[in-house]
Amino acid sequence: PLLTSLPVSVCCCLFILFLFLSELTGFIATEIVNELYVDDPDKDSGGKIEVNLNISLPNLHCELVGLDIQDEMGRHEVGHIDNSMKIPLNNGDGCRFEGHFSINKVPGNFHVSTHSATAQPQNPDMTHVIHKLSFGDKLQVHNVHGAFNALEGADKLSSNPLASHDYILKIVPTVYEDMSGKQRYSYQYTVANKEYVAYSHTGRIIPAIWFRYDLSPITVKYTERRQPLYRFITSICAIIGGTFTVAGILDSCIFTASEAWKKIQLGKMQ
């Protein structure tokens, strides 16, 4: 029995070690569980959403570039300048606009245009590249892949210079809760876009880059969890008990087969 039980015992121990390490890795690692519900998760925000916008207009002077904000609560702000910065590009022929501002949690729009300029240009060129458009807290978690900056890299440099651009956004509130119970509030969004040259009875309308948004009533929540200790202990006990049971059956079969073979060989010799 020793000759048969030794290799079985070694294999049994190696198998237990392998399964133990696999379970330990799963216990140490965290998992992300997501759920959907209808609610406004960030009730302490005062009904506001923080917005980060970074866009380059390589063929429009900085003194012409402005940000306007409108919504269904009656807000109508032309030439928003708080927490914004304009960086000249292409020897002053272009402009990079970076802005940090807040919007109300109601349908509305914000748009980059020349509406706030003291003198309107004859043919403003609204070709652009969007580097960043995000809402709420910055959320970079390894296991969470979402559309938090869906317009990153949007390139409209080859479009009609006189065209307006409409980006229609559907904003989805997103909550991330870590192991300590701390919550971070961000927003994902889907986007559809179109470009067009608009006219009225007075002639061509001055083009702009519009971001029209609406909020989804559905909130996405990501919760970081770890396997409970009792489940880990139960799994380890099951691994050890199950492995030794199977190993005992296997060892018994090998021993029985060995004894039977010895009897057959003994019978032949006699």
PDB file of C-alpha atoms in Angstrom:
ATOM      1  CA  PRO A   1       0.000   0.000   0.000  1.00  0.00           C
ATOM      2  CA  LEU A   2       2.874   2.392   0.673  1.00  0.00           C
ATOM      3  CA  LEU A   3       4.093   2.170  -2.923  1.00  0.00           C
ATOM      4  CA  THR A   4       0.665   3.112  -4.230  1.00  0.00           C
ATOM      5  CA  SER A   5      -0.303   5.666  -1.563  1.00  0.00           C
ATOM      6  CA  LEU A   6       2.890   7.734  -1.810  1.00  0.00           C
ATOM      7  CA  PRO A   7       2.414   9.019  -5.397  1.00  0.00           C
ATOM      8  CA  VAL A   8      -1.308   9.445  -4.755  1.00  0.00           C
ATOM      9  CA  SER A   9      -0.554  11.455  -1.602  1.00  0.00           C
ATOM     10  CA  VAL A  10       1.933  13.664  -3.473  1.00  0.00           C
ATOM     11  CA  CYS A  11      -0.552  14.309  -6.291  1.00  0.00           C
ATOM     12  CA  CYS A  12      -3.261  14.939  -3.706  1.00  0.00           C
ATOM     13  CA  CYS A  13      -1.150  17.547  -1.883  1.00  0.00           C
ATOM     14  CA  LEU A  14      -0.208  19.309  -5.124  1.00  0.00           C
ATOM     15  CA  PHE A  15      -3.842  19.387  -6.197  1.00  0.00           C
ATOM     16  CA  ILE A  16      -4.940  20.802  -2.845  1.00  0.00           C
ATOM     17  CA  LEU A  17      -2.198  23.456  -3.043  1.00  0.00           C
ATOM     18  CA  PHE A  18      -3.297  24.473  -6.540  1.00  0.00           C
ATOM     19  CA  LEU A  19      -6.954  24.794  -5.548  1.00  0.00           C
ATOM     20  CA  PHE A  20      -6.048  26.584  -2.320  1.00  0.00           C
ATOM     21  CA  LEU A  21      -4.017  29.196  -4.199  1.00  0.00           C
ATOM     22  CA  SER A  22      -6.854  29.645  -6.699  1.00  0.00           C
ATOM     23  CA  GLU A  23      -9.367  30.215  -3.906  1.00  0.00           C
ATOM     24  CA  LEU A  24      -6.970  32.522  -2.069  1.00  0.00           C
ATOM     25  CA  THR A  25      -6.515  34.645  -5.204  1.00  0.00           C
ATOM     26  CA  GLY A  26     -10.280  34.875  -5.591  1.00  0.00           C
ATOM     27  CA  PHE A  27     -10.691  35.809  -1.926  1.00  0.00           C
ATOM     28  CA  ILE A  28      -8.062  38.565  -2.043  1.00  0.00           C
ATOM     29  CA  ALA A  29      -9.353  40.024  -5.307  1.00  0.00           C
ATOM     30  CA  THR A  30     -12.405  42.272  -5.327  1.00  0.00           C
ATOM     31  CA  GLU A  31     -15.378  42.015  -7.640  1.00  0.00           C
ATOM     32  CA  ILE A  32     -17.560  44.778  -9.037  1.00  0.00           C
ATOM     33  CA  VAL A  33     -21.309  44.243  -8.807  1.00  0.00           C
ATOM     34  CA  ASN A  34     -23.577  46.585 -10.745  1.00  0.00           C
ATOM     35  CA  GLU A  35     -27.255  47.351 -10.348  1.00  0.00           C
ATOM     36  CA  LEU A  36     -29.846  49.720 -11.797  1.00  0.00           C
ATOM     37  CA  TYR A  37     -32.418  51.759  -9.917  1.00  0.00           C
ATOM     38  CA  VAL A  38     -34.519  54.915 -10.323  1.00  0.00           C
ATOM     39  CA  ASP A  39     -33.286  57.736  -8.098  1.00  0.00           C
ATOM     40  CA  ASP A  40     -31.120  60.847  -7.918  1.00  0.00           C
ATOM     41  CA  PRO A  41     -28.047  59.468  -6.130  1.00  0.00           C
ATOM     42  CA  ASP A  42     -26.213  62.740  -5.414  1.00  0.00           C
ATOM     43  CA  LYS A  43     -28.844  64.644  -3.447  1.00  0.00           C
ATOM     44  CA  ASP A  44     -26.203  66.869  -1.807  1.00  0.00           C
ATOM     45  CA  SER A  45     -25.154  68.410  -5.121  1.00  0.00           C
ATOM     46  CA  GLY A  46     -27.824  71.109  -4.956  1.00  0.00           C
ATOM     47  CA  GLY A  47     -29.279  69.957  -8.257  1.00  0.00           C
ATOM     48  CA  LYS A  48     -26.019  70.682 -10.076  1.00  0.00           C
ATOM     49  CA  ILE A  49     -23.689  68.619 -12.276  1.00  0.00           C
ATOM     50  CA  GLU A  50     -20.048  69.581 -12.720  1.00  0.00           C
ATOM     51  CA  VAL A  51     -18.855  69.628 -16.340  1.00  0.00           C
ATOM     52  CA  ASN A  52     -15.317  69.492 -17.722  1.00  0.00           C
ATOM     53  CA  LEU A  53     -14.870  70.577 -21.344  1.00  0.00           C
ATOM     54  CA  ASN A  54     -11.651  70.691 -23.331  1.00  0.00           C
ATOM     55  CA  ILE A  55     -11.938  71.489 -27.036  1.00  0.00           C
ATOM     56  CA  SER A  56      -9.625  72.856 -29.736  1.00  0.00           C
ATOM     57  CA  LEU A  57     -10.739  75.088 -32.615  1.00  0.00           C
ATOM     58  CA  PRO A  58      -7.598  75.446 -34.753  1.00  0.00           C
ATOM     59  CA  ASN A  59      -9.093  78.051 -37.124  1.00  0.00           C
ATOM     60  CA  LEU A  60     -10.870  80.437 -34.735  1.00  0.00           C
ATOM     61  CA  HIS A  61      -9.243  83.252 -32.739  1.00  0.00           C
ATOM     62  CA  CYS A  62      -9.514  83.071 -28.953  1.00  0.00           C
ATOM     63  CA  GLU A  63     -11.157  86.484 -28.684  1.00  0.00           C
ATOM     64  CA  LEU A  64     -14.068  85.095 -30.698  1.00  0.00           C
ATOM     65  CA  VAL A  65     -14.564  81.878 -28.733  1.00  0.00           C
ATOM     66  CA  GLY A  66     -17.128  81.806 -25.950  1.00  0.00           C
ATOM     67  CA  LEU A  67     -19.279  79.390 -23.951  1.00  0.00           C
ATOM     68  CA  ASP A  68     -23.041  79.877 -23.608  1.00  0.00           C
ATOM     69  CA  ILE A  69     -25.305  77.914 -21.241  1.00  0.00           C
ATOM     70  CA  GLN A  70     -29.094  77.520 -21.431  1.00  0.00           C
ATOM     71  CA  ASP A  71     -31.612  75.219 -19.735  1.00  0.00           C
ATOM     72  CA  GLU A  72     -35.324  74.724 -19.036  1.00  0.00           C
ATOM     73  CA  MET A  73     -35.070  76.457 -15.646  1.00  0.00           C
ATOM     74  CA  GLY A  74     -34.615  79.765 -17.432  1.00  0.00           C
ATOM     75  CA  ARG A  75     -30.835  79.979 -17.291  1.00  0.00           C
ATOM     76  CA  HIS A  76     -29.414  81.842 -20.263  1.00  0.00           C
ATOM     77  CA  GLU A  77     -25.777  82.768 -19.858  1.00  0.00           C
ATOM     78  CA  VAL A  78     -23.782  84.124 -22.784  1.00  0.00           C
ATOM     79  CA  GLY A  79     -20.003  84.189 -22.587  1.00  0.00           C
ATOM     80  CA  HIS A  80     -19.451  82.130 -19.434  1.00  0.00           C
ATOM     81  CA  ILE A  81     -15.913  82.872 -18.227  1.00  0.00           C
ATOM     82  CA  ASP A  82     -15.660  81.451 -14.664  1.00  0.00           C
ATOM     83  CA  ASN A  83     -13.074  78.647 -14.318  1.00  0.00           C
ATOM     84  CA  SER A  84     -12.311  78.776 -18.030  1.00  0.00           C
ATOM     85  CA  MET A  85      -9.121  79.257 -19.990  1.00  0.00           C
ATOM     86  CA  LYS A  86      -8.303  80.010 -23.619  1.00  0.00           C
ATOM     87  CA  ILE A  87      -4.969  78.918 -25.043  1.00  0.00           C
ATOM     88  CA  PRO A  88      -3.915  80.296 -28.466  1.00  0.00           C
ATOM     89  CA  LEU A  89      -3.031  77.728 -31.138  1.00  0.00           C
ATOM     90  CA  ASN A  90      -1.356  77.977 -34.551  1.00  0.00           C
ATOM     91  CA  ASN A  91       0.338  81.314 -33.819  1.00  0.00           C
ATOM     92  CA  GLY A  92      -2.906  82.807 -32.555  1.00  0.00           C
ATOM     93  CA  ASP A  93      -5.064  81.653 -35.472  1.00  0.00           C
ATOM     94  CA  GLY A  94      -6.702  78.955 -33.376  1.00  0.00           C
ATOM     95  CA  CYS A  95      -7.819  78.418 -29.806  1.00  0.00           C
ATOM     96  CA  ARG A  96      -8.040  75.684 -27.200  1.00  0.00           C
ATOM     97  CA  PHE A  97     -10.878  76.221 -24.757  1.00  0.00           C
ATOM     98  CA  GLU A  98     -10.824  74.564 -21.331  1.00  0.00           C
ATOM     99  CA  GLY A  99     -13.776  75.094 -19.028  1.00  0.00           C
ATOM    100  CA  HIS A 100     -15.044  73.800 -15.701  1.00  0.00           C
ATOM    101  CA  PHE A 101     -18.644  74.785 -14.966  1.00  0.00           C
ATOM    102  CA  SER A 102     -21.899  73.440 -13.564  1.00  0.00           C
ATOM    103  CA  ILE A 103     -25.265  72.755 -15.149  1.00  0.00           C
ATOM    104  CA  ASN A 104     -28.687  72.186 -13.606  1.00  0.00           C
ATOM    105  CA  LYS A 105     -30.193  68.712 -13.540  1.00  0.00           C
ATOM    106  CA  VAL A 106     -32.776  69.614 -16.171  1.00  0.00           C
ATOM    107  CA  PRO A 107     -32.688  69.375 -19.980  1.00  0.00           C
ATOM    108  CA  GLY A 108     -30.667  72.137 -21.595  1.00  0.00           C
ATOM    109  CA  ASN A 109     -27.589  72.853 -23.651  1.00  0.00           C
ATOM    110  CA  PHE A 110     -24.217  74.525 -23.593  1.00  0.00           C
ATOM    111  CA  HIS A 111     -22.485  75.558 -26.764  1.00  0.00           C
ATOM    112  CA  VAL A 112     -19.175  76.931 -27.971  1.00  0.00           C
ATOM    113  CA  SER A 113     -19.810  79.831 -30.312  1.00  0.00           C
ATOM    114  CA  THR A 114     -18.930  83.400 -31.276  1.00  0.00           C
ATOM    115  CA  HIS A 115     -22.191  84.753 -29.774  1.00  0.00           C
ATOM    116  CA  SER A 116     -20.382  86.596 -26.973  1.00  0.00           C
ATOM    117  CA  ALA A 117     -17.857  88.294 -29.269  1.00  0.00           C
ATOM    118  CA  THR A 118     -18.122  92.089 -29.564  1.00  0.00           C
ATOM    119  CA  ALA A 119     -18.045  91.825 -33.362  1.00  0.00           C
ATOM    120  CA  GLN A 120     -19.294  88.766 -35.210  1.00  0.00           C
ATOM    121  CA  PRO A 121     -16.889  87.302 -37.795  1.00  0.00           C
ATOM    122  CA  GLN A 122     -18.094  86.934 -41.362  1.00  0.00           C
ATOM    123  CA  ASN A 123     -17.240  83.240 -41.771  1.00  0.00           C
ATOM    124  CA  PRO A 124     -16.375  81.591 -38.425  1.00  0.00           C
ATOM    125  CA  ASP A 125     -14.700  78.217 -38.827  1.00  0.00           C
ATOM    126  CA  MET A 126     -16.153  75.762 -36.303  1.00  0.00           C
ATOM    127  CA  THR A 127     -13.986  72.756 -37.202  1.00  0.00           C
ATOM    128  CA  HIS A 128     -12.756  71.252 -33.943  1.00  0.00           C
ATOM    129  CA  VAL A 129     -11.336  68.383 -31.933  1.00  0.00           C
ATOM    130  CA  ILE A 130     -12.865  67.403 -28.570  1.00  0.00           C
ATOM    131  CA  HIS A 131     -10.237  66.284 -26.075  1.00  0.00           C
ATOM    132  CA  LYS A 132     -12.515  65.838 -23.103  1.00  0.00           C
ATOM    133  CA  LEU A 133     -16.137  66.131 -22.091  1.00  0.00           C
ATOM    134  CA  SER A 134     -16.963  64.590 -18.730  1.00  0.00           C
ATOM    135  CA  PHE A 135     -19.540  65.060 -15.996  1.00  0.00           C
ATOM    136  CA  GLY A 136     -19.159  64.731 -12.231  1.00  0.00           C
ATOM    137  CA  ASP A 137     -16.215  63.194 -10.380  1.00  0.00           C
ATOM    138  CA  LYS A 138     -13.367  61.605 -12.245  1.00  0.00           C
ATOM    139  CA  LEU A 139     -13.910  57.862 -12.021  1.00  0.00           C
ATOM    140  CA  GLN A 140     -11.053  55.612 -13.108  1.00  0.00           C
ATOM    141  CA  VAL A 141     -11.502  52.106 -11.738  1.00  0.00           C
ATOM    142  CA  HIS A 142      -9.770  49.120 -13.290  1.00  0.00           C
ATOM    143  CA  ASN A 143     -12.853  46.889 -13.502  1.00  0.00           C
ATOM    144  CA  VAL A 144     -15.310  49.599 -14.526  1.00  0.00           C
ATOM    145  CA  HIS A 145     -15.362  50.392 -18.229  1.00  0.00           C
ATOM    146  CA  GLY A 146     -17.987  52.936 -19.163  1.00  0.00           C
ATOM    147  CA  ALA A 147     -18.690  55.895 -21.419  1.00  0.00           C
ATOM    148  CA  PHE A 148     -17.470  58.565 -18.993  1.00  0.00           C
ATOM    149  CA  ASN A 149     -15.672  60.494 -21.753  1.00  0.00           C
ATOM    150  CA  ALA A 150     -17.493  59.226 -24.832  1.00  0.00           C
ATOM    151  CA  LEU A 151     -16.543  62.218 -27.001  1.00  0.00           C
ATOM    152  CA  GLU A 152     -12.820  61.992 -26.333  1.00  0.00           C
ATOM    153  CA  GLY A 153     -10.939  62.297 -29.626  1.00  0.00           C
ATOM    154  CA  ALA A 154     -13.973  63.385 -31.681  1.00  0.00           C
ATOM    155  CA  ASP A 155     -12.349  64.930 -34.775  1.00  0.00           C
ATOM    156  CA  LYS A 156     -14.330  67.312 -37.002  1.00  0.00           C
ATOM    157  CA  LEU A 157     -11.395  69.003 -38.699  1.00  0.00           C
ATOM    158  CA  SER A 158     -12.445  67.753 -42.119  1.00  0.00           C
ATOM    159  CA  SER A 159     -16.062  68.910 -41.833  1.00  0.00           C
ATOM    160  CA  ASN A 160     -17.615  71.982 -43.484  1.00  0.00           C
ATOM    161  CA  PRO A 161     -16.058  75.060 -41.758  1.00  0.00           C
ATOM    162  CA  LEU A 162     -19.408  76.887 -41.836  1.00  0.00           C
ATOM    163  CA  ALA A 163     -21.419  73.992 -40.387  1.00  0.00           C
ATOM    164  CA  SER A 164     -22.957  73.864 -36.935  1.00  0.00           C
ATOM    165  CA  HIS A 165     -22.443  70.695 -34.908  1.00  0.00           C
ATOM    166  CA  ASP A 166     -25.083  69.150 -32.679  1.00  0.00           C
ATOM    167  CA  TYR A 167     -24.093  66.607 -30.045  1.00  0.00           C
ATOM    168  CA  ILE A 168     -27.171  65.107 -28.395  1.00  0.00           C
ATOM    169  CA  LEU A 169     -26.225  63.625 -25.026  1.00  0.00           C
ATOM    170  CA  LYS A 170     -28.156  61.253 -22.787  1.00  0.00           C
ATOM    171  CA  ILE A 171     -26.560  61.538 -19.347  1.00  0.00           C
ATOM    172  CA  VAL A 172     -26.757  58.538 -17.000  1.00  0.00           C
ATOM    173  CA  PRO A 173     -26.003  59.066 -13.260  1.00  0.00           C
ATOM    174  CA  THR A 174     -23.367  56.624 -12.026  1.00  0.00           C
ATOM    175  CA  VAL A 175     -22.372  55.766  -8.448  1.00  0.00           C
ATOM    176  CA  TYR A 176     -19.251  53.888  -7.400  1.00  0.00           C
ATOM    177  CA  GLU A 177     -19.061  52.528  -3.851  1.00  0.00           C
ATOM    178  CA  ASP A 178     -15.708  51.164  -2.664  1.00  0.00           C
ATOM    179  CA  MET A 179     -14.943  48.612   0.066  1.00  0.00           C
ATOM    180  CA  SER A 180     -15.058  51.280   2.787  1.00  0.00           C
ATOM    181  CA  GLY A 181     -18.546  52.407   1.751  1.00  0.00           C
ATOM    182  CA  LYS A 182     -17.352  55.712   0.296  1.00  0.00           C
ATOM    183  CA  GLN A 183     -19.350  56.780  -2.735  1.00  0.00           C
ATOM    184  CA  ARG A 184     -18.225  58.742  -5.769  1.00  0.00           C
ATOM    185  CA  TYR A 185     -20.700  60.295  -8.170  1.00  0.00           C
ATOM    186  CA  SER A 186     -20.012  60.465 -11.864  1.00  0.00           C
ATOM    187  CA  TYR A 187     -22.011  60.409 -15.086  1.00  0.00           C
ATOM    188  CA  GLN A 188     -21.775  58.326 -18.214  1.00  0.00           C
ATOM    189  CA  TYR A 189     -23.387  59.459 -21.427  1.00  0.00           C
ATOM    190  CA  THR A 190     -24.359  58.287 -24.867  1.00  0.00           C
ATOM    191  CA  VAL A 191     -24.037  60.611 -27.815  1.00  0.00           C
ATOM    192  CA  ALA A 192     -25.459  61.149 -31.280  1.00  0.00           C
ATOM    193  CA  ASN A 193     -24.285  63.940 -33.533  1.00  0.00           C
ATOM    194  CA  LYS A 194     -25.095  65.751 -36.737  1.00  0.00           C
ATOM    195  CA  GLU A 195     -23.686  68.717 -38.645  1.00  0.00           C
ATOM    196  CA  TYR A 196     -25.570  71.162 -40.806  1.00  0.00           C
ATOM    197  CA  VAL A 197     -25.493  74.642 -42.294  1.00  0.00           C
ATOM    198  CA  ALA A 198     -28.503  76.521 -40.923  1.00  0.00           C
ATOM    199  CA  TYR A 199     -30.374  79.327 -42.650  1.00  0.00           C
ATOM    200  CA  SER A 200     -33.158  81.708 -41.639  1.00  0.00           C
ATOM    201  CA  HIS A 201     -35.145  84.341 -43.557  1.00  0.00           C
ATOM    202  CA  THR A 202     -32.303  86.795 -42.872  1.00  0.00           C
ATOM    203  CA  GLY A 203     -29.604  84.516 -44.268  1.00  0.00           C
ATOM    204  CA  ARG A 204     -27.139  81.994 -42.935  1.00  0.00           C
ATOM    205  CA  ILE A 205     -27.169  81.477 -39.154  1.00  0.00           C
ATOM    206  CA  ILE A 206     -23.858  81.814 -37.318  1.00  0.00           C
ATOM    207  CA  PRO A 207     -22.556  78.265 -36.695  1.00  0.00           C
ATOM    208  CA  ALA A 208     -21.880  76.870 -33.221  1.00  0.00           C
ATOM    209  CA  ILE A 209     -20.940  73.631 -31.480  1.00  0.00           C
ATOM    210  CA  TRP A 210     -23.992  72.539 -29.477  1.00  0.00           C
ATOM    211  CA  PHE A 211     -24.072  70.037 -26.649  1.00  0.00           C
ATOM    212  CA  ARG A 212     -27.747  69.311 -25.941  1.00  0.00           C
ATOM    213  CA  TYR A 213     -28.288  67.135 -22.907  1.00  0.00           C
ATOM    214  CA  ASP A 214     -31.015  65.320 -21.047  1.00  0.00           C
ATOM    215  CA  LEU A 215     -30.768  63.186 -17.910  1.00  0.00           C
ATOM    216  CA  SER A 216     -31.789  59.566 -17.627  1.00  0.00           C
ATOM    217  CA  PRO A 217     -33.923  58.647 -14.566  1.00  0.00           C
ATOM    218  CA  ILE A 218     -32.008  55.363 -14.326  1.00  0.00           C
ATOM    219  CA  THR A 219     -28.930  55.303 -12.075  1.00  0.00           C
ATOM    220  CA  VAL A 220     -26.113  52.778 -12.505  1.00  0.00           C
ATOM    221  CA  LYS A 221     -24.423  51.712  -9.279  1.00  0.00           C
ATOM    222  CA  TYR A 222     -21.115  49.835  -9.066  1.00  0.00           C
ATOM    223  CA  THR A 223     -20.333  48.239  -5.710  1.00  0.00           C
ATOM    224  CA  GLU A 224     -16.899  46.885  -4.832  1.00  0.00           C
ATOM    225  CA  ARG A 225     -17.153  43.646  -2.852  1.00  0.00           C
ATOM    226  CA  ARG A 226     -14.925  40.884  -1.553  1.00  0.00           C
ATOM    227  CA  GLN A 227     -15.838  37.247  -0.960  1.00  0.00           C
ATOM    228  CA  PRO A 228     -16.935  36.683   2.687  1.00  0.00           C
ATOM    229  CA  LEU A 229     -14.446  34.894   4.954  1.00  0.00           C
ATOM    230  CA  TYR A 230     -16.899  32.145   5.855  1.00  0.00           C
ATOM    231  CA  ARG A 231     -17.355  31.283   2.176  1.00  0.00           C
ATOM    232  CA  PHE A 232     -13.585  31.101   1.720  1.00  0.00           C
ATOM    233  CA  ILE A 233     -13.214  28.767   4.736  1.00  0.00           C
ATOM    234  CA  THR A 234     -16.104  26.600   3.500  1.00  0.00           C
ATOM    235  CA  SER A 235     -14.479  26.315   0.068  1.00  0.00           C
ATOM    236  CA  ILE A 236     -11.115  25.311   1.573  1.00  0.00           C
ATOM    237  CA  CYS A 237     -12.748  22.643   3.763  1.00  0.00           C
ATOM    238  CA  ALA A 238     -14.657  21.326   0.773  1.00  0.00           C
ATOM    239  CA  ILE A 239     -11.455  21.198  -1.289  1.00  0.00           C
ATOM    240  CA  ILE A 240      -9.484  19.323   1.377  1.00  0.00           C
ATOM    241  CA  GLY A 241     -12.296  16.904   2.268  1.00  0.00           C
ATOM    242  CA  GLY A 242     -13.263  16.235  -1.323  1.00  0.00           C
ATOM    243  CA  THR A 243      -9.691  15.743  -2.477  1.00  0.00           C
ATOM    244  CA  PHE A 244      -8.859  13.270   0.291  1.00  0.00           C
ATOM    245  CA  THR A 245     -12.094  11.352  -0.328  1.00  0.00           C
ATOM    246  CA  VAL A 246     -11.365  11.003  -4.042  1.00  0.00           C
ATOM    247  CA  ALA A 247      -7.716  10.191  -3.291  1.00  0.00           C
ATOM    248  CA  GLY A 248      -8.798   7.449  -0.838  1.00  0.00           C
ATOM    249  CA  ILE A 249     -11.085   5.891  -3.431  1.00  0.00           C
ATOM    250  CA  LEU A 250      -8.349   6.082  -6.051  1.00  0.00           C
ATOM    251  CA  ASP A 251      -5.768   4.600  -3.688  1.00  0.00           C
ATOM    252  CA  SER A 252      -8.143   1.781  -2.739  1.00  0.00           C
ATOM    253  CA  CYS A 253      -8.749   0.990  -6.420  1.00  0.00           C
ATOM    254  CA  ILE A 254      -5.027   0.940  -7.165  1.00  0.00           C
ATOM    255  CA  PHE A 255      -4.318  -1.274  -4.131  1.00  0.00           C
ATOM    256  CA  THR A 256      -7.134  -3.689  -5.058  1.00  0.00           C
ATOM    257  CA  ALA A 257      -5.938  -3.865  -8.661  1.00  0.00           C
ATOM    258  CA  SER A 258      -2.369  -4.435  -7.461  1.00  0.00           C
ATOM    259  CA  GLU A 259      -3.422  -7.291  -5.172  1.00  0.00           C
ATOM    260  CA  ALA A 260      -5.470  -8.874  -7.943  1.00  0.00           C
ATOM    261  CA  TRP A 261      -2.506  -8.656 -10.311  1.00  0.00           C
ATOM    262  CA  LYS A 262      -0.260 -10.311  -7.742  1.00  0.00           C
ATOM    263  CA  LYS A 263      -2.703 -13.192  -7.362  1.00  0.00           C
ATOM    264  CA  ILE A 264      -2.854 -13.646 -11.123  1.00  0.00           C
ATOM    265  CA  GLN A 265       0.936 -13.721 -11.363  1.00  0.00           C
ATOM    266  CA  LEU A 266       1.130 -16.128  -8.415  1.00  0.00           C
ATOM    267  CA  GLY A 267      -1.410 -18.441 -10.085  1.00  0.00           C
ATOM    268  CA  LYS A 268       0.645 -18.514 -13.279  1.00  0.00           C
ATOM    269  CA  MET A 269       3.795 -19.405 -11.399  1.00  0.00           C
ATOM    270  CA  GLN A 270       2.047 -22.306  -9.657  1.00  0.00           C
TER     271      GLN A 270
END
